[in-house]
N, CA and C of each residue as an Amber inpcrd file, in Angstrom:
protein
   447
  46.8240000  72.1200000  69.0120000  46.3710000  70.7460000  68.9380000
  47.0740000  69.9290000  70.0200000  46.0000000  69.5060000  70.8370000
  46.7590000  68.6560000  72.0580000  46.8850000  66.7130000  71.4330000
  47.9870000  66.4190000  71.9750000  48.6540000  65.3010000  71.4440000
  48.2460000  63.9900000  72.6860000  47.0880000  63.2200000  72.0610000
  46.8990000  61.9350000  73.1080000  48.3510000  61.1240000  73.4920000
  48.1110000  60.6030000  73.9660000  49.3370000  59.4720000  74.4250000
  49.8030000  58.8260000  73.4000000  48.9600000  58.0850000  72.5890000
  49.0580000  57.5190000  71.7210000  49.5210000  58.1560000  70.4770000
  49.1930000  59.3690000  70.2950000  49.7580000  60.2530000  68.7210000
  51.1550000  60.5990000  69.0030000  51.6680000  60.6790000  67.4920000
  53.2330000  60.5390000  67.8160000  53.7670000  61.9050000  67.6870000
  54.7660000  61.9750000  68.5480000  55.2100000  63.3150000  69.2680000
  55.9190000  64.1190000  67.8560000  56.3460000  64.9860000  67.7560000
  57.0580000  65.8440000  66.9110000  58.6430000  64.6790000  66.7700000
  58.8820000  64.5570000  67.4340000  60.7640000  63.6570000  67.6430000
  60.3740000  62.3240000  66.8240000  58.7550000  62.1420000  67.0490000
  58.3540000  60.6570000  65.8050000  58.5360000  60.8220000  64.4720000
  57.8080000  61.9740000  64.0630000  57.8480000  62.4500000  63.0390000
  58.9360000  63.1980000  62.3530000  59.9990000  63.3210000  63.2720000
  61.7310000  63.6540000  62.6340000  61.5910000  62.5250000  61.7670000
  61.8350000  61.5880000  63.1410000  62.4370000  60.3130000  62.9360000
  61.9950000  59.4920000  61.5810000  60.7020000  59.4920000  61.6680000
  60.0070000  58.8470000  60.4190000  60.6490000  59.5940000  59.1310000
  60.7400000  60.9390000  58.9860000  61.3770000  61.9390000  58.0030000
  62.4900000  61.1670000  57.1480000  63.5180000  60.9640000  58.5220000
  64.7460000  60.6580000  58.3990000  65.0200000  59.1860000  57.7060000
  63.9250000  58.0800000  58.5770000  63.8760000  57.2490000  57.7800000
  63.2620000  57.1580000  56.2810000  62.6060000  57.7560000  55.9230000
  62.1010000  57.8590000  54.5990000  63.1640000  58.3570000  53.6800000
  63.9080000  59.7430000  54.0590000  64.7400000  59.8970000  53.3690000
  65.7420000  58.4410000  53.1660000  66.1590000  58.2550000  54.0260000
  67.5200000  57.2950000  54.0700000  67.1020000  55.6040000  53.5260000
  65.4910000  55.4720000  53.4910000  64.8050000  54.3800000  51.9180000
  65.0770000  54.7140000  51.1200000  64.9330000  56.4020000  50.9940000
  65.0520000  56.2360000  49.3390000  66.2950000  56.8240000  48.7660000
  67.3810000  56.8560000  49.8930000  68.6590000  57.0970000  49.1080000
  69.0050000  56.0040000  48.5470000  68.4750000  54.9000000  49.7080000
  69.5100000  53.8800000  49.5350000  68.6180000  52.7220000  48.4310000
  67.4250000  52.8720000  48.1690000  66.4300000  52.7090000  46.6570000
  67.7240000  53.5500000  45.5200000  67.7900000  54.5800000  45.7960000
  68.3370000  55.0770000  44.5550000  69.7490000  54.9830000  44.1210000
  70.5110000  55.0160000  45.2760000  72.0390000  54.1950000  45.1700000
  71.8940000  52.4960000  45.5080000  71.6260000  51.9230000  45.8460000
  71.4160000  50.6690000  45.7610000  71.1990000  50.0160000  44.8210000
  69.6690000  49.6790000  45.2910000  68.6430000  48.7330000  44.1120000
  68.3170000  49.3130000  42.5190000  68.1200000  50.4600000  42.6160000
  67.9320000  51.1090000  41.2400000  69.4520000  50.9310000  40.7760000
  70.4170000  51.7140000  41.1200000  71.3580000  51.6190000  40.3470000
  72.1890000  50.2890000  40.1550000  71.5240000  49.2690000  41.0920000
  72.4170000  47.6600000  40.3020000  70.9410000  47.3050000  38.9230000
  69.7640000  47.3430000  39.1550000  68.9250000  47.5820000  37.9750000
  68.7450000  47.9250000  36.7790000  69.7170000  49.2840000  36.5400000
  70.1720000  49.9310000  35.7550000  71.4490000  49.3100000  35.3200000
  72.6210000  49.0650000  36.1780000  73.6180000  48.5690000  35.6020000
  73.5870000  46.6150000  35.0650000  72.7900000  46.0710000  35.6550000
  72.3780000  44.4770000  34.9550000  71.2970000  44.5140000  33.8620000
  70.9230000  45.2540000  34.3760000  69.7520000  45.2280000  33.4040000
  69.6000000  46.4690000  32.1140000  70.4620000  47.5060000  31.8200000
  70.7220000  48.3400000  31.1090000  69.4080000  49.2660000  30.8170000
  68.6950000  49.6460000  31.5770000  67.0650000  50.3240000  31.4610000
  67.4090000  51.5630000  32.5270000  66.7950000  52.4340000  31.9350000
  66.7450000  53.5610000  32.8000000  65.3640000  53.4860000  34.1620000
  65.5670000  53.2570000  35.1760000  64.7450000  52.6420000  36.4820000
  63.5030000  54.0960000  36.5470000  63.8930000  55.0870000  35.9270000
  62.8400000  55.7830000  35.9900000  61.6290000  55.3760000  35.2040000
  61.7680000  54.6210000  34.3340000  61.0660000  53.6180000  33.4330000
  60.3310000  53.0940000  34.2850000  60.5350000  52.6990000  35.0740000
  59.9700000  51.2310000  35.9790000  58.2460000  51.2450000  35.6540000
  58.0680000  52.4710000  36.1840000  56.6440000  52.8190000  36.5120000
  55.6840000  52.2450000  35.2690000  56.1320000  52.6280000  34.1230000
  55.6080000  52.5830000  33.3210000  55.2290000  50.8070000  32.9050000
  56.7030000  50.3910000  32.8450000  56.0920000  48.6290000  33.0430000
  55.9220000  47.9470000  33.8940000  55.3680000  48.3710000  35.2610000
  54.4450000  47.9100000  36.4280000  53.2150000  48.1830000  35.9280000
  52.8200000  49.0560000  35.3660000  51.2910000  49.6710000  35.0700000
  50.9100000  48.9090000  33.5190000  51.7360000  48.9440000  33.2330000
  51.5130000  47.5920000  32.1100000  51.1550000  46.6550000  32.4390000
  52.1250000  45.5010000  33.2430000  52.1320000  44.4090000  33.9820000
  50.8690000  44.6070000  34.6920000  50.3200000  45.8040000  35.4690000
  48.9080000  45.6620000  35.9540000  47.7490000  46.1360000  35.2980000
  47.8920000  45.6960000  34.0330000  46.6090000  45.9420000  33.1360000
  46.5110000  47.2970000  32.3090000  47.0640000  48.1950000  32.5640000
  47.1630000  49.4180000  31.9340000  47.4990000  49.0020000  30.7130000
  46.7640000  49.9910000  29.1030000  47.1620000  49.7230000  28.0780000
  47.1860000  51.1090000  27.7690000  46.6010000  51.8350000  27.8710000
  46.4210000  53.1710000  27.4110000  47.5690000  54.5110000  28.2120000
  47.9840000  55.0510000  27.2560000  48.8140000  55.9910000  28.1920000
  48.2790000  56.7790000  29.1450000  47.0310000  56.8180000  28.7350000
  45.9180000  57.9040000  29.7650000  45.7860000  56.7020000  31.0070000
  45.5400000  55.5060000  30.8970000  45.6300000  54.7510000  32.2160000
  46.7260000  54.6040000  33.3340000  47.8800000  54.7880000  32.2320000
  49.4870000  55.0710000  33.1070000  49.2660000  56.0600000  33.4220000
  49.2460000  57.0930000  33.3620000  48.9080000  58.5230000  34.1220000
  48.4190000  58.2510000  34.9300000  46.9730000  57.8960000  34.7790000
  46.1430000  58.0140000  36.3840000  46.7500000  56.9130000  37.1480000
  46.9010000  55.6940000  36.5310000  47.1680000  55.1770000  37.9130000
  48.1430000  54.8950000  38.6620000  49.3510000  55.9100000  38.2170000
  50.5390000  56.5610000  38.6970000  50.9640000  57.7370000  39.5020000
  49.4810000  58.7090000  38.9480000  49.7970000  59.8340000  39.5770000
  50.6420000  60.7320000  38.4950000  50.9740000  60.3110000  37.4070000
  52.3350000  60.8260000  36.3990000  51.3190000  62.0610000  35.5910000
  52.1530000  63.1430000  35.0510000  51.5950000  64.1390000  34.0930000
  52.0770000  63.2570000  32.7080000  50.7390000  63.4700000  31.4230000
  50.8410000  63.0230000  30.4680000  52.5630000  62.8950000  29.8070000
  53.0510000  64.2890000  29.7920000  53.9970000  64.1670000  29.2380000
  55.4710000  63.5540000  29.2870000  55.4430000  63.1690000  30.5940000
  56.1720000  62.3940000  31.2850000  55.5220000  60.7890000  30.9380000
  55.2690000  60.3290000  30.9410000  54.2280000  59.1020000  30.5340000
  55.3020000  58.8330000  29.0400000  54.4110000  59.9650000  28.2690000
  55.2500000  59.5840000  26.7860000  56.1590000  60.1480000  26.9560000
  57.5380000  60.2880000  27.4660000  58.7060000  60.3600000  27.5740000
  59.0530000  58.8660000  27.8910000  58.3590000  58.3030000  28.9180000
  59.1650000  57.0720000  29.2890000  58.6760000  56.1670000  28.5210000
  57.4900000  55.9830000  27.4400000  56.7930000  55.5880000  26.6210000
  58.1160000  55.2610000  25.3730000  58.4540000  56.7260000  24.8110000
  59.4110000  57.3480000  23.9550000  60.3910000  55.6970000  24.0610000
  61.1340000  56.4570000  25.2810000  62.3910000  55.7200000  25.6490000
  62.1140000  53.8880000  25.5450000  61.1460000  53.3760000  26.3020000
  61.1360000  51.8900000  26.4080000  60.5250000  51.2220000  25.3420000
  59.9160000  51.9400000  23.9950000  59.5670000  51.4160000  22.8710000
  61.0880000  51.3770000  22.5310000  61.8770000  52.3160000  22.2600000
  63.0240000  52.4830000  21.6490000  64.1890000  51.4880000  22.6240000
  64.0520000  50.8290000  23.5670000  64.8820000  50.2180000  24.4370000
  64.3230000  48.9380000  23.9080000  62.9820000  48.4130000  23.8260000
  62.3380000  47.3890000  22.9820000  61.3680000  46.7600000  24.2710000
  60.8960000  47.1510000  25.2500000  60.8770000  46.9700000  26.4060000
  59.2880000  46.7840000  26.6430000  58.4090000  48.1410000  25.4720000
  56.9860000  47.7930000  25.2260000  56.8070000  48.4000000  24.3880000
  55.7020000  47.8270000  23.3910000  55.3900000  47.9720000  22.4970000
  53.6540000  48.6010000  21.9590000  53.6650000  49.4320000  20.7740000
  52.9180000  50.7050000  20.7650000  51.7220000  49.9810000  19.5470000
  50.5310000  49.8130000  19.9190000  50.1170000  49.3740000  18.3730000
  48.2470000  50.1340000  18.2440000  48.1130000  50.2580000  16.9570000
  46.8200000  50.9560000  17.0720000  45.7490000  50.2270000  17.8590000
  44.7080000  50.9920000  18.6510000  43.8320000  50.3020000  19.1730000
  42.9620000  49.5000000  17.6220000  42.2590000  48.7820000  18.0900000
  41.4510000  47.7100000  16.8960000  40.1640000  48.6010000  17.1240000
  39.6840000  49.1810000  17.5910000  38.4620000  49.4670000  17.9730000
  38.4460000  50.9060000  17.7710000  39.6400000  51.7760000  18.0250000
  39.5220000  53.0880000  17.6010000  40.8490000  53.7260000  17.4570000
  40.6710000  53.8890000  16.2630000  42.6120000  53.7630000  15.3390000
  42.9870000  55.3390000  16.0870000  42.2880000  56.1880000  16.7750000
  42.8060000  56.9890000  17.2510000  43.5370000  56.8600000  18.7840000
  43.5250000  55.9400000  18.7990000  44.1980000  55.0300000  20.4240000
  45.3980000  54.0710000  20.1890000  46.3250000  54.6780000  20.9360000
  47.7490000  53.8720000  21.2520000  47.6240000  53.0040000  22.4750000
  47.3140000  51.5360000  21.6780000  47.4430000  50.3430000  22.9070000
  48.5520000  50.0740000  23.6480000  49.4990000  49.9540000  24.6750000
  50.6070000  49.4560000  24.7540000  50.9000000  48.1250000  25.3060000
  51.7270000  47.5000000  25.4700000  52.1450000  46.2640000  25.9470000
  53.3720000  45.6810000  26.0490000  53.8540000  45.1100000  27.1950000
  54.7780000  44.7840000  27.4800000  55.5910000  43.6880000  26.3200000
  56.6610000  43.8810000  26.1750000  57.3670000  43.2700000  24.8160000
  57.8740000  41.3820000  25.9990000  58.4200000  40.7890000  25.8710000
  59.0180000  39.4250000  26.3840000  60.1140000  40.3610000  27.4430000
  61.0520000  40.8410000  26.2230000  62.1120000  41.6380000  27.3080000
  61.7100000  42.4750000  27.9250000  60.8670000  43.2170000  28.3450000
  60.2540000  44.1070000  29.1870000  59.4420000  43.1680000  30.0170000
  58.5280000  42.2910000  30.0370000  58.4890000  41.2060000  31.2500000
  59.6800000  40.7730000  31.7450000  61.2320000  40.3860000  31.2990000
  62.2300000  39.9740000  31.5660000  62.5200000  40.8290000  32.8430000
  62.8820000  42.3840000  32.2090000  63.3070000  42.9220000  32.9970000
  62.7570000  43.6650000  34.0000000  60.7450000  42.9100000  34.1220000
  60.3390000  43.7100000  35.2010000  60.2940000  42.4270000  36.2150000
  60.0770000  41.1260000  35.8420000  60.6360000  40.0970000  36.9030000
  61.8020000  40.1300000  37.3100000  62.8590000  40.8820000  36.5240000
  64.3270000  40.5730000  37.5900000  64.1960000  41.7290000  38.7330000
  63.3640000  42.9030000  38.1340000  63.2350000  44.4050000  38.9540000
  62.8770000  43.5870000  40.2420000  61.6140000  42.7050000  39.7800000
  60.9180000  42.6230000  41.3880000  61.8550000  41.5220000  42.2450000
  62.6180000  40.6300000  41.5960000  63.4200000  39.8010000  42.1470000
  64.1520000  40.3020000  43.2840000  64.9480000  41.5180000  42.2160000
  66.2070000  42.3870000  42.9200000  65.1900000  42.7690000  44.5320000
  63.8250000  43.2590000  44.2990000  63.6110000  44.3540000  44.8700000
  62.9610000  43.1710000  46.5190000  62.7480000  41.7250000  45.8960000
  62.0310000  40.7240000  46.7800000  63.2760000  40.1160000  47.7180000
  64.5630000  40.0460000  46.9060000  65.5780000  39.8430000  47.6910000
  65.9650000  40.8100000  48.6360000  65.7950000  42.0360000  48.4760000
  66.3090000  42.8940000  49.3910000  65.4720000  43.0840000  50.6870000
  64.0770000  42.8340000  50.6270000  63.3550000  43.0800000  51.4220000
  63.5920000  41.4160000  52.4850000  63.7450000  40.5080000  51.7240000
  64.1990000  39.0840000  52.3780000  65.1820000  39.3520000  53.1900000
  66.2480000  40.1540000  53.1560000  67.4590000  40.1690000  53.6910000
  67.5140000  41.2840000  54.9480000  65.9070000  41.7280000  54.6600000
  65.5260000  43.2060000  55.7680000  65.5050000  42.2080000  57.3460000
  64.6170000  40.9140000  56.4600000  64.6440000  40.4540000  58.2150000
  62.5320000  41.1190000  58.5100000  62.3990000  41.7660000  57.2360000
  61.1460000  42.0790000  57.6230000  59.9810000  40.9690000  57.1000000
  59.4760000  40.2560000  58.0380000  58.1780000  38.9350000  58.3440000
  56.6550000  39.7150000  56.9080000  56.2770000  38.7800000  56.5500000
  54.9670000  38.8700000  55.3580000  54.1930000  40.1300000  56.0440000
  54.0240000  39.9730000  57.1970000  52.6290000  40.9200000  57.5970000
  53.3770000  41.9930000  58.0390000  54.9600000  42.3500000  58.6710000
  55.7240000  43.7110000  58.7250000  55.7540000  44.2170000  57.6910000
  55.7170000  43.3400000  56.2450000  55.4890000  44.3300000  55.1240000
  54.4720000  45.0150000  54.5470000  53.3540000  43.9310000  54.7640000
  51.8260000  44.4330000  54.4570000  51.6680000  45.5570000  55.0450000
  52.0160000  45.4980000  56.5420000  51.5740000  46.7120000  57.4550000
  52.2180000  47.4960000  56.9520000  53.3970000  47.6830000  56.7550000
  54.2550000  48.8510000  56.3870000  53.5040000  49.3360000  54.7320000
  53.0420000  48.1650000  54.2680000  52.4690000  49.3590000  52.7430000
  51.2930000  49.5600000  52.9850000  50.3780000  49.1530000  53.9540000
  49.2110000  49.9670000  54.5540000  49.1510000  51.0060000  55.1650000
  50.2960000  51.2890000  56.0740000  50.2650000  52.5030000  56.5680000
  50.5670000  53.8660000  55.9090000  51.8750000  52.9790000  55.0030000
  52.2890000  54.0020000  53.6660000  51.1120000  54.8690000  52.7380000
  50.2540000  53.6800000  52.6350000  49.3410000  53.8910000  51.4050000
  48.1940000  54.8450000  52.5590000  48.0100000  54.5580000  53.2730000
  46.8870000  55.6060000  54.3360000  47.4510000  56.6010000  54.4970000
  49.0510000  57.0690000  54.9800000  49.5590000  58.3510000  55.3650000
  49.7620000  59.0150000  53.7900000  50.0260000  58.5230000  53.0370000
  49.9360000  59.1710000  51.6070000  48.2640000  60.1190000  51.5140000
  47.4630000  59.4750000  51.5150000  46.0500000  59.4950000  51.1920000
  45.8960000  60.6480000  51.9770000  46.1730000  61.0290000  52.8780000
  46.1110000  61.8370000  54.3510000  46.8140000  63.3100000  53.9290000
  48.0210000  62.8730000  53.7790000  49.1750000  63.8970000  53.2320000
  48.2940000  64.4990000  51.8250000  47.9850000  64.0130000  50.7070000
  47.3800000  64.0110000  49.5100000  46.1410000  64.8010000  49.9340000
  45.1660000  64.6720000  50.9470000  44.1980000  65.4530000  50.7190000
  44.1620000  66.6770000  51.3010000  45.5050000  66.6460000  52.4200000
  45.9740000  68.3640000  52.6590000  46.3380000  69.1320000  51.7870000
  47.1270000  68.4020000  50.6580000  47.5540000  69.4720000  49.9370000
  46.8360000  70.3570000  48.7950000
């Protein structure tokens, strides 16, 4: 495969590597772990009350629109009912369905998540549309990567 001018060389694609790794160390020693320690929630949680917060009620909706395997779902399900974080109640319409929903303290602690996570990106120095672009490109090279595999 011959490489236009414009496509990025093998030394791009270290590089990009390297930076990805070194986001998400510093996601996981950083921001997650001051998250975890102010906020006392296990950050692997997160997912689950973003997908709440965006309309998801059904555990089968957290799955898909996470990407998550069921059983993982109700693991973090498990944990943040029992943390008090969201809450589990029969569907009204078909008692064989678990509705879920975010509890007060589980909105609490997904506005401070995004706070933590809005301050840090403030302090990047990175402008409204360096970020857009950056989760557009993210979200296209995912999609790309995803249908090779």
């Amino acid at each position: 495969m011959q490489e236009s001018p414009s496509s990025p060389s093998r030394e791009d694609c270290t590089e990009f590597m390297h930076a990805w790794r070194a986001f998400f160390r510093s996601m996981k020693h950083g921001m997650l772990r001051r998250i975890k320690a102010d906020l006392d929630i296990e950050t692997t949680d997160m997912p689950l009350l973003q997908a709440l917060f965006e309309g998801c009620v059904y555990p089968s909706e957290v799955s898909q629109s996470f990407g998550m395997p069921a059983p993982m779902v109700s693991q973090m399900i498990v944990r943040s009912v029992k943390s008090g974080l969201v809450e589990r109640q029969l569907d009204p319409e078909d008692s064989r369905r678990i509705r879920l929903s975010l509890t007060e303290e589980g909105k609490r602690v997904l506005e401070s998540a995004h706070r933590y996570l809005q301050e840090g990106i403030e302090r990047s120095g990175l402008t409204q549309e360096e970020l857009q672009q950056t989760a557009r490109n993210l979200i296209r090279l995912s999609r790309t990567l995803q249908e090779e595999a």
